[in-house]
Tab-separated table of C-alpha atoms (C1' of nucleotides) in Angstrom:
chain	number	residue	atom	x	y	z
A	296	MET	CA	-38.713	145.365	315.023
A	297	ALA	CA	-37.134	147.029	311.749
A	298	GLY	CA	-34.683	145.946	309.413
A	299	PRO	CA	-31.118	146.990	308.806
A	300	LYS	CA	-30.315	150.800	308.140
A	301	GLY	CA	-30.455	151.432	304.371
A	302	SER	CA	-32.970	148.448	303.689
A	303	LYS	CA	-36.053	149.009	301.638
A	304	TYR	CA	-37.867	148.018	304.702
A	305	TYR	CA	-35.972	150.254	307.525
A	306	ASP	CA	-38.265	152.054	309.742
A	307	VAL	CA	-41.117	149.360	309.272
A	308	PHE	CA	-42.174	147.605	312.301
A	309	LEU	CA	-43.980	143.870	312.605
A	310	LYS	CA	-46.789	144.350	315.261
A	311	PHE	CA	-49.219	141.776	316.767
A	312	LYS	CA	-52.095	141.691	319.061
A	313	VAL	CA	-54.044	139.163	321.018
A	314	TRP	CA	-57.501	138.963	322.115
A	315	LEU	CA	-60.510	136.840	323.187
A	316	GLU	CA	-63.331	136.257	320.942
A	317	ASN	CA	-66.991	134.543	321.162
A	318	THR	CA	-68.169	132.158	318.485
A	319	GLU	CA	-70.032	135.344	317.155
A	320	GLY	CA	-66.697	136.916	316.101
A	321	GLU	CA	-67.057	139.536	318.737
A	322	SER	CA	-64.070	140.968	320.587
A	323	ILE	CA	-64.510	140.036	324.282
A	324	LEU	CA	-61.499	141.824	325.643
A	325	GLY	CA	-57.876	142.680	324.317
A	326	ASN	CA	-55.035	144.494	325.710
A	327	GLY	CA	-56.706	147.619	326.639
A	328	LYS	CA	-59.241	145.902	328.840
A	329	PHE	CA	-56.787	143.402	330.538
A	330	GLU	CA	-54.733	146.286	331.446
A	331	LEU	CA	-57.850	148.082	332.925
A	332	ILE	CA	-58.546	144.844	334.980
A	333	ASP	CA	-55.145	144.419	335.933
A	334	TYR	CA	-55.074	148.085	337.472
A	335	ILE	CA	-58.290	147.373	339.264
A	336	ASP	CA	-56.745	144.629	340.743
A	337	GLN	CA	-53.952	146.730	341.809
A	338	LEU	CA	-55.729	149.689	342.848
A	339	GLY	CA	-58.805	148.336	344.118
A	340	SER	CA	-61.491	150.750	342.411
A	341	LEU	CA	-62.606	151.241	338.602
A	342	LYS	CA	-62.239	154.782	339.385
A	343	ALA	CA	-58.451	154.792	340.424
A	344	ALA	CA	-57.841	152.290	337.373
A	345	ALA	CA	-59.452	154.978	334.840
A	346	ASP	CA	-57.579	157.604	336.345
A	347	LYS	CA	-54.350	155.598	335.956
A	348	LEU	CA	-55.174	154.842	332.383
A	349	GLY	CA	-55.886	158.588	331.574
A	350	ILE	CA	-59.392	157.674	330.468
A	351	SER	CA	-62.831	158.744	331.674
A	352	TYR	CA	-64.483	156.736	334.252
A	353	ARG	CA	-67.445	156.521	331.904
A	354	LYS	CA	-65.595	154.947	329.306
A	355	ALA	CA	-63.642	152.562	331.613
A	356	TRP	CA	-67.009	151.445	333.134
A	357	GLY	CA	-68.274	150.848	329.460
A	358	MET	CA	-64.855	148.627	328.716
A	359	LEU	CA	-65.582	146.578	331.993
A	360	LYS	CA	-69.235	146.306	331.359
A	361	ASP	CA	-68.789	144.935	327.889
A	362	ALA	CA	-66.110	142.296	329.007
A	363	GLU	CA	-68.429	140.979	331.675
A	364	GLU	CA	-71.746	140.887	329.229
A	365	LYS	CA	-69.744	139.096	326.458
A	366	LEU	CA	-67.957	136.529	328.885
A	367	GLY	CA	-71.201	135.933	330.626
A	368	PHE	CA	-69.579	136.252	333.998
A	369	CYS	CA	-68.061	138.977	336.285
A	370	LEU	CA	-64.399	139.670	336.386
A	371	THR	CA	-64.977	142.003	339.523
A	372	GLU	CA	-67.216	142.110	342.367
A	373	LYS	CA	-68.413	146.007	342.923
A	374	HIS	CA	-69.369	147.540	345.902
A	375	ARG	CA	-70.963	150.935	346.390
A	376	GLY	CA	-71.608	153.401	348.953
A	377	GLY	CA	-69.508	154.042	352.364
A	378	GLN	CA	-67.377	156.942	353.065
A	379	HIS	CA	-65.051	156.346	350.424
A	380	GLY	CA	-67.482	155.892	347.792
A	381	GLY	CA	-67.091	152.174	347.320
A	382	ASN	CA	-64.693	149.744	345.579
A	383	SER	CA	-64.009	146.890	342.962
A	384	VAL	CA	-62.182	143.756	343.545
A	385	LEU	CA	-61.454	141.014	341.221
A	386	THR	CA	-63.334	137.974	341.342
A	387	THR	CA	-61.557	134.488	341.386
A	388	GLU	CA	-62.286	134.172	337.324
A	389	GLY	CA	-61.239	137.692	336.885
A	390	LYS	CA	-57.821	136.880	338.944
A	391	GLU	CA	-57.276	133.675	336.818
A	392	LEU	CA	-57.758	135.263	333.544
A	393	ILE	CA	-55.301	138.383	333.903
A	394	GLU	CA	-52.915	135.847	335.148
A	395	ALA	CA	-53.094	133.611	332.296
A	396	TYR	CA	-52.953	136.784	330.152
A	397	LYS	CA	-49.695	138.056	331.293
A	398	GLU	CA	-48.051	134.730	331.059
A	399	LEU	CA	-49.546	134.313	327.450
A	400	LEU	CA	-47.934	137.872	326.721
A	401	VAL	CA	-44.638	136.561	327.875
A	402	GLU	CA	-44.506	133.728	325.685
A	403	PHE	CA	-45.996	135.672	322.848
A	404	ASP	CA	-43.266	138.250	322.943
A	405	GLU	CA	-40.821	135.326	322.514
A	406	ALA	CA	-42.540	133.918	319.918
A	407	ILE	CA	-42.880	137.131	318.121
A	408	TYR	CA	-38.999	137.896	318.631
A	409	GLN	CA	-38.137	135.023	316.805
A	410	ILE	CA	-40.618	135.059	314.116
A	411	THR	CA	-39.992	138.701	313.077
A	412	LYS	CA	-36.119	138.175	313.220
A	413	LYS	CA	-36.763	135.613	310.265
A	414	PHE	CA	-39.328	138.028	308.647
A	415	PHE	CA	-37.015	140.879	308.289
A	416	ASN	CA	-34.149	138.566	307.531
A	417	LYS	CA	-36.132	137.116	304.501
A	418	VAL	CA	-37.915	140.331	303.331
A	419	ASN	CA	-34.480	142.519	303.674
A	420	LYS	CA	-31.832	142.760	300.894
B	269	MET	CA	-59.314	127.417	320.465
B	270	ALA	CA	-61.701	127.004	322.955
B	271	GLY	CA	-61.627	125.135	326.346
B	272	PRO	CA	-63.106	121.759	327.079
B	273	LYS	CA	-66.841	121.524	327.386
B	274	GLY	CA	-68.725	122.740	330.350
B	275	SER	CA	-66.043	125.118	331.345
B	276	LYS	CA	-66.358	128.588	332.166
B	277	TYR	CA	-64.306	129.617	329.015
B	278	TYR	CA	-66.027	127.198	326.618
B	279	ASP	CA	-66.900	129.027	323.262
B	280	VAL	CA	-64.361	131.517	324.115
B	281	PHE	CA	-61.467	131.866	321.530
B	282	LEU	CA	-58.052	133.222	321.726
B	283	LYS	CA	-57.099	135.475	317.992
B	284	PHE	CA	-54.087	137.110	316.746
B	285	LYS	CA	-53.336	139.681	314.194
B	286	VAL	CA	-50.101	140.712	312.794
B	287	TRP	CA	-49.585	143.832	310.380
B	288	LEU	CA	-46.472	146.515	309.358
B	289	GLU	CA	-46.501	149.718	311.282
B	290	ASN	CA	-44.441	152.726	310.444
B	291	THR	CA	-42.325	154.890	312.895
B	292	GLU	CA	-45.413	156.953	313.442
B	293	GLY	CA	-47.505	153.806	314.568
B	294	GLU	CA	-49.615	153.977	311.550
B	295	SER	CA	-50.772	150.658	310.137
B	296	ILE	CA	-49.284	150.009	306.740
B	297	LEU	CA	-50.867	146.708	305.929
B	298	GLY	CA	-52.263	143.706	307.828
B	299	ASN	CA	-54.173	140.677	306.735
B	300	GLY	CA	-56.865	142.465	304.328
B	301	LYS	CA	-54.316	144.140	302.313
B	302	PHE	CA	-51.995	141.258	301.901
B	303	GLU	CA	-54.846	139.347	300.632
B	304	LEU	CA	-55.890	141.630	298.273
B	305	ILE	CA	-52.093	141.793	296.972
B	306	ASP	CA	-51.912	138.171	296.861
B	307	TYR	CA	-55.116	137.965	294.781
B	308	ILE	CA	-53.798	140.501	292.546
B	309	ASP	CA	-51.000	138.571	291.929
B	310	GLN	CA	-52.941	135.436	291.238
B	311	LEU	CA	-55.618	137.028	289.296
B	312	GLY	CA	-53.592	139.747	287.162
B	313	SER	CA	-55.719	142.535	288.349
B	314	LEU	CA	-57.036	144.641	291.066
B	315	LYS	CA	-60.569	144.606	289.644
B	316	ALA	CA	-60.730	140.832	289.716
B	317	ALA	CA	-58.840	140.889	293.295
B	318	ALA	CA	-61.709	142.962	294.575
B	319	ASP	CA	-64.463	141.116	292.907
B	320	LYS	CA	-62.794	137.947	294.603
B	321	LEU	CA	-62.921	139.632	298.121
B	322	GLY	CA	-66.355	140.781	297.241
B	323	ILE	CA	-65.377	144.403	297.978
B	324	SER	CA	-65.781	147.259	295.745
B	325	TYR	CA	-62.967	148.398	293.101
B	326	ARG	CA	-62.667	151.764	294.756
B	327	LYS	CA	-62.335	150.392	298.246
B	328	ALA	CA	-59.524	147.965	296.948
B	329	TRP	CA	-57.758	150.607	295.188
B	330	GLY	CA	-57.855	152.869	297.998
B	331	MET	CA	-56.435	149.819	300.240
B	332	LEU	CA	-53.524	149.315	297.821
B	333	LYS	CA	-52.864	152.873	297.373
B	334	ASP	CA	-52.524	153.628	301.013
B	335	ALA	CA	-49.978	150.681	301.506
B	336	GLU	CA	-47.819	151.943	298.520
B	337	GLU	CA	-47.836	155.583	299.877
B	338	LYS	CA	-47.157	154.222	303.550
B	339	LEU	CA	-44.369	151.915	302.510
B	340	GLY	CA	-42.918	154.349	300.073
B	341	PHE	CA	-42.479	151.878	297.119
B	342	CYS	CA	-45.128	150.176	294.691
B	343	LEU	CA	-46.264	146.540	295.442
B	344	THR	CA	-47.940	146.439	291.832
B	345	GLU	CA	-46.789	147.699	288.332
B	346	LYS	CA	-50.392	148.923	286.956
B	347	HIS	CA	-51.095	148.948	282.870
B	348	ARG	CA	-54.417	150.717	281.915
B	349	GLY	CA	-55.807	150.833	278.641
B	350	GLY	CA	-55.928	148.147	276.081
B	351	GLN	CA	-58.664	145.987	274.825
B	352	HIS	CA	-59.045	144.395	278.301
B	353	GLY	CA	-58.484	147.588	279.848
B	354	GLY	CA	-55.649	146.895	281.497
B	355	ASN	CA	-54.107	144.919	284.395
B	356	SER	CA	-51.811	145.038	287.590
B	357	VAL	CA	-48.720	142.810	288.057
B	358	LEU	CA	-46.487	142.619	291.576
B	359	THR	CA	-43.354	144.137	291.698
B	360	THR	CA	-40.548	142.199	292.819
B	361	GLU	CA	-40.731	143.884	296.397
B	362	GLY	CA	-44.404	142.932	296.263
B	363	LYS	CA	-43.640	139.281	295.597
B	364	GLU	CA	-41.286	139.250	298.420
B	365	LEU	CA	-43.539	140.611	300.843
B	366	ILE	CA	-46.179	138.500	300.352
B	367	GLU	CA	-44.010	135.364	300.310
B	368	ALA	CA	-42.708	136.681	303.388
B	369	TYR	CA	-45.787	137.088	305.223
B	370	LYS	CA	-47.243	133.678	304.103
B	371	GLU	CA	-44.143	132.129	305.872
B	372	LEU	CA	-44.791	134.235	308.724
B	373	LEU	CA	-48.620	133.245	309.196
B	374	VAL	CA	-47.647	129.527	309.123
B	375	GLU	CA	-45.160	130.257	311.889
B	376	PHE	CA	-47.457	132.416	313.908
B	377	ASP	CA	-50.055	129.622	313.517
B	378	GLU	CA	-47.587	127.318	315.240
B	379	ALA	CA	-46.930	129.303	317.999
B	380	ILE	CA	-50.439	130.516	318.414
B	381	TYR	CA	-51.527	126.804	318.908
B	382	GLN	CA	-48.821	126.066	321.371
B	383	ILE	CA	-49.514	129.061	323.455
B	384	THR	CA	-53.307	129.016	323.362
B	385	LYS	CA	-52.984	125.065	324.441
B	386	LYS	CA	-51.297	126.600	327.494
B	387	PHE	CA	-53.317	129.395	328.007
B	388	PHE	CA	-56.636	127.545	328.446
B	389	ASN	CA	-55.248	124.662	330.169
B	390	LYS	CA	-54.154	127.340	332.708
B	391	VAL	CA	-57.831	129.137	332.716
B	392	ASN	CA	-60.129	126.216	332.656
B	393	LYS	CA	-60.677	124.278	335.663
C	146	DA	C1'	-79.160	162.775	359.177
C	147	DA	C1'	-75.473	164.880	356.571
C	148	DT	C1'	-71.357	164.022	353.698
C	149	DC	C1'	-68.334	161.779	350.662
C	150	DG	C1'	-66.536	159.442	346.943
C	151	DT	C1'	-67.177	155.456	343.738
C	152	DT	C1'	-70.138	152.656	341.327
C	153	DA	C1'	-73.959	153.203	337.609
C	154	DT	C1'	-76.161	154.895	333.365
C	155	DG	C1'	-78.554	158.216	329.606
C	156	DT	C1'	-77.647	160.906	325.863
C	157	DA	C1'	-76.038	164.331	322.571
C	158	DG	C1'	-72.482	165.875	319.734
C	159	DA	C1'	-68.328	165.297	317.537
C	160	DT	C1'	-64.984	162.258	314.982
C	161	DA	C1'	-63.583	158.720	312.006
C	162	DT	C1'	-64.539	155.250	309.026
C	163	DT	C1'	-66.898	152.963	305.316
C	164	DT	C1'	-69.701	152.541	301.643
C	165	DA	C1'	-71.917	154.112	297.315
C	166	DC	C1'	-72.322	156.208	293.472
C	167	DA	C1'	-70.240	159.128	289.483
C	168	DT	C1'	-66.846	160.136	286.306
C	169	DA	C1'	-62.654	160.229	283.583
C	170	DT	C1'	-59.006	158.421	281.257
C	171	DA	C1'	-55.949	155.097	279.120
C	172	DG	C1'	-54.400	152.205	274.964
C	173	DA	C1'	-54.334	147.790	272.451
C	174	DA	C1'	-57.327	145.377	269.145
C	175	DA	C1'	-60.740	145.019	266.049
D	283	DT	C1'	-61.438	155.939	265.041
D	284	DT	C1'	-64.561	153.314	267.864
D	285	DT	C1'	-64.828	149.813	271.459
D	286	DC	C1'	-64.017	147.813	275.846
D	287	DT	C1'	-62.828	147.260	280.305
D	288	DA	C1'	-59.301	148.043	284.208
D	289	DT	C1'	-57.108	151.793	286.110
D	290	DA	C1'	-57.783	156.127	288.432
D	291	DT	C1'	-60.073	159.631	291.754
D	292	DG	C1'	-63.509	162.996	293.838
D	293	DT	C1'	-67.110	163.396	296.949
D	294	DA	C1'	-71.706	162.603	299.413
D	295	DA	C1'	-73.954	159.969	302.482
D	296	DA	C1'	-74.340	156.599	305.731
D	297	DT	C1'	-72.399	153.811	309.957
D	298	DA	C1'	-69.971	153.426	313.651
D	299	DT	C1'	-66.817	155.039	317.412
D	300	DC	C1'	-65.273	157.882	320.622
D	301	DT	C1'	-66.188	161.609	323.926
D	302	DA	C1'	-67.923	164.838	326.816
D	303	DC	C1'	-71.374	166.123	330.222
D	304	DA	C1'	-74.929	165.084	333.400
D	305	DT	C1'	-77.364	163.029	336.824
D	306	DA	C1'	-78.628	159.407	340.291
D	307	DA	C1'	-78.101	155.773	343.797
D	308	DC	C1'	-75.534	153.803	347.686
D	309	DG	C1'	-73.931	153.007	352.281
D	310	DA	C1'	-70.131	153.329	355.877
D	311	DT	C1'	-68.594	156.785	358.640
D	312	DT	C1'	-69.154	160.868	361.212
DNA sequence: AATCGTTATGTAGATATTTACATATAGAAA
DNA sequence: TTTCTATATGTAAATATCTACATAACGATT
């Protein structure tokens, strides 16, 4: 969101980000990983999700592994082998998590909208 | 904020971050720079602010320069020379910006509190 | 048993970011 | 005019991240 034209703050946007952290302050998963998990859910495999996001399988696999290790439980159930190579499906926990995250984003968007409106009203002349 | 003890999500916290971006998607200033600017305001010099934050003067100077370049106007008025070496004071714009940012944080904290409460209620068993 | 596509993982190289160190300059006050 | 200390800035080294490429294993289907 930007201020009115001609303002000092024109073309400046207020952005936000939400993510999960553990007690050590390490990031567990943020938007990128949530998106990946969501695509795994929609497309049925990590490979397909990686392709959809335009990132390498290697990278996507690393993201997923990192999130699961830090959480301490699996978000996906992986199957390998078979004519189609294998597939991945979300665990119950994984489904719950992305569902909650989606709802969270909706609420956040609403909050940010209200807050940024005030911010730019205050900051702009 | 964490879920109830014994929960799958115990020790997992929902965090957020806000910052200003320009149209190119470059970050202009976030919490670290705001904190620096706030300390300059309180302490009267970039050096003192850097010391307070436990970062090098060189680093603090780079942070400030970067923010001012990207904004296109100065947040501080710098004076060098004199028996005490010099000092820095915030411009009117600088003062306005950190004041607005502080108020913004208060509102964000409130919003995040409400949202995380719902999030963990939803996600925890 | 041969095939096929996905999961699984190591590693070297490239990039980006951060940190450390060094040095110059201004200018009021003594 | 000497001193003192904050502002000002370049640069090399150290870290951290990301990317690219390689290779192995698995197992249902044919």
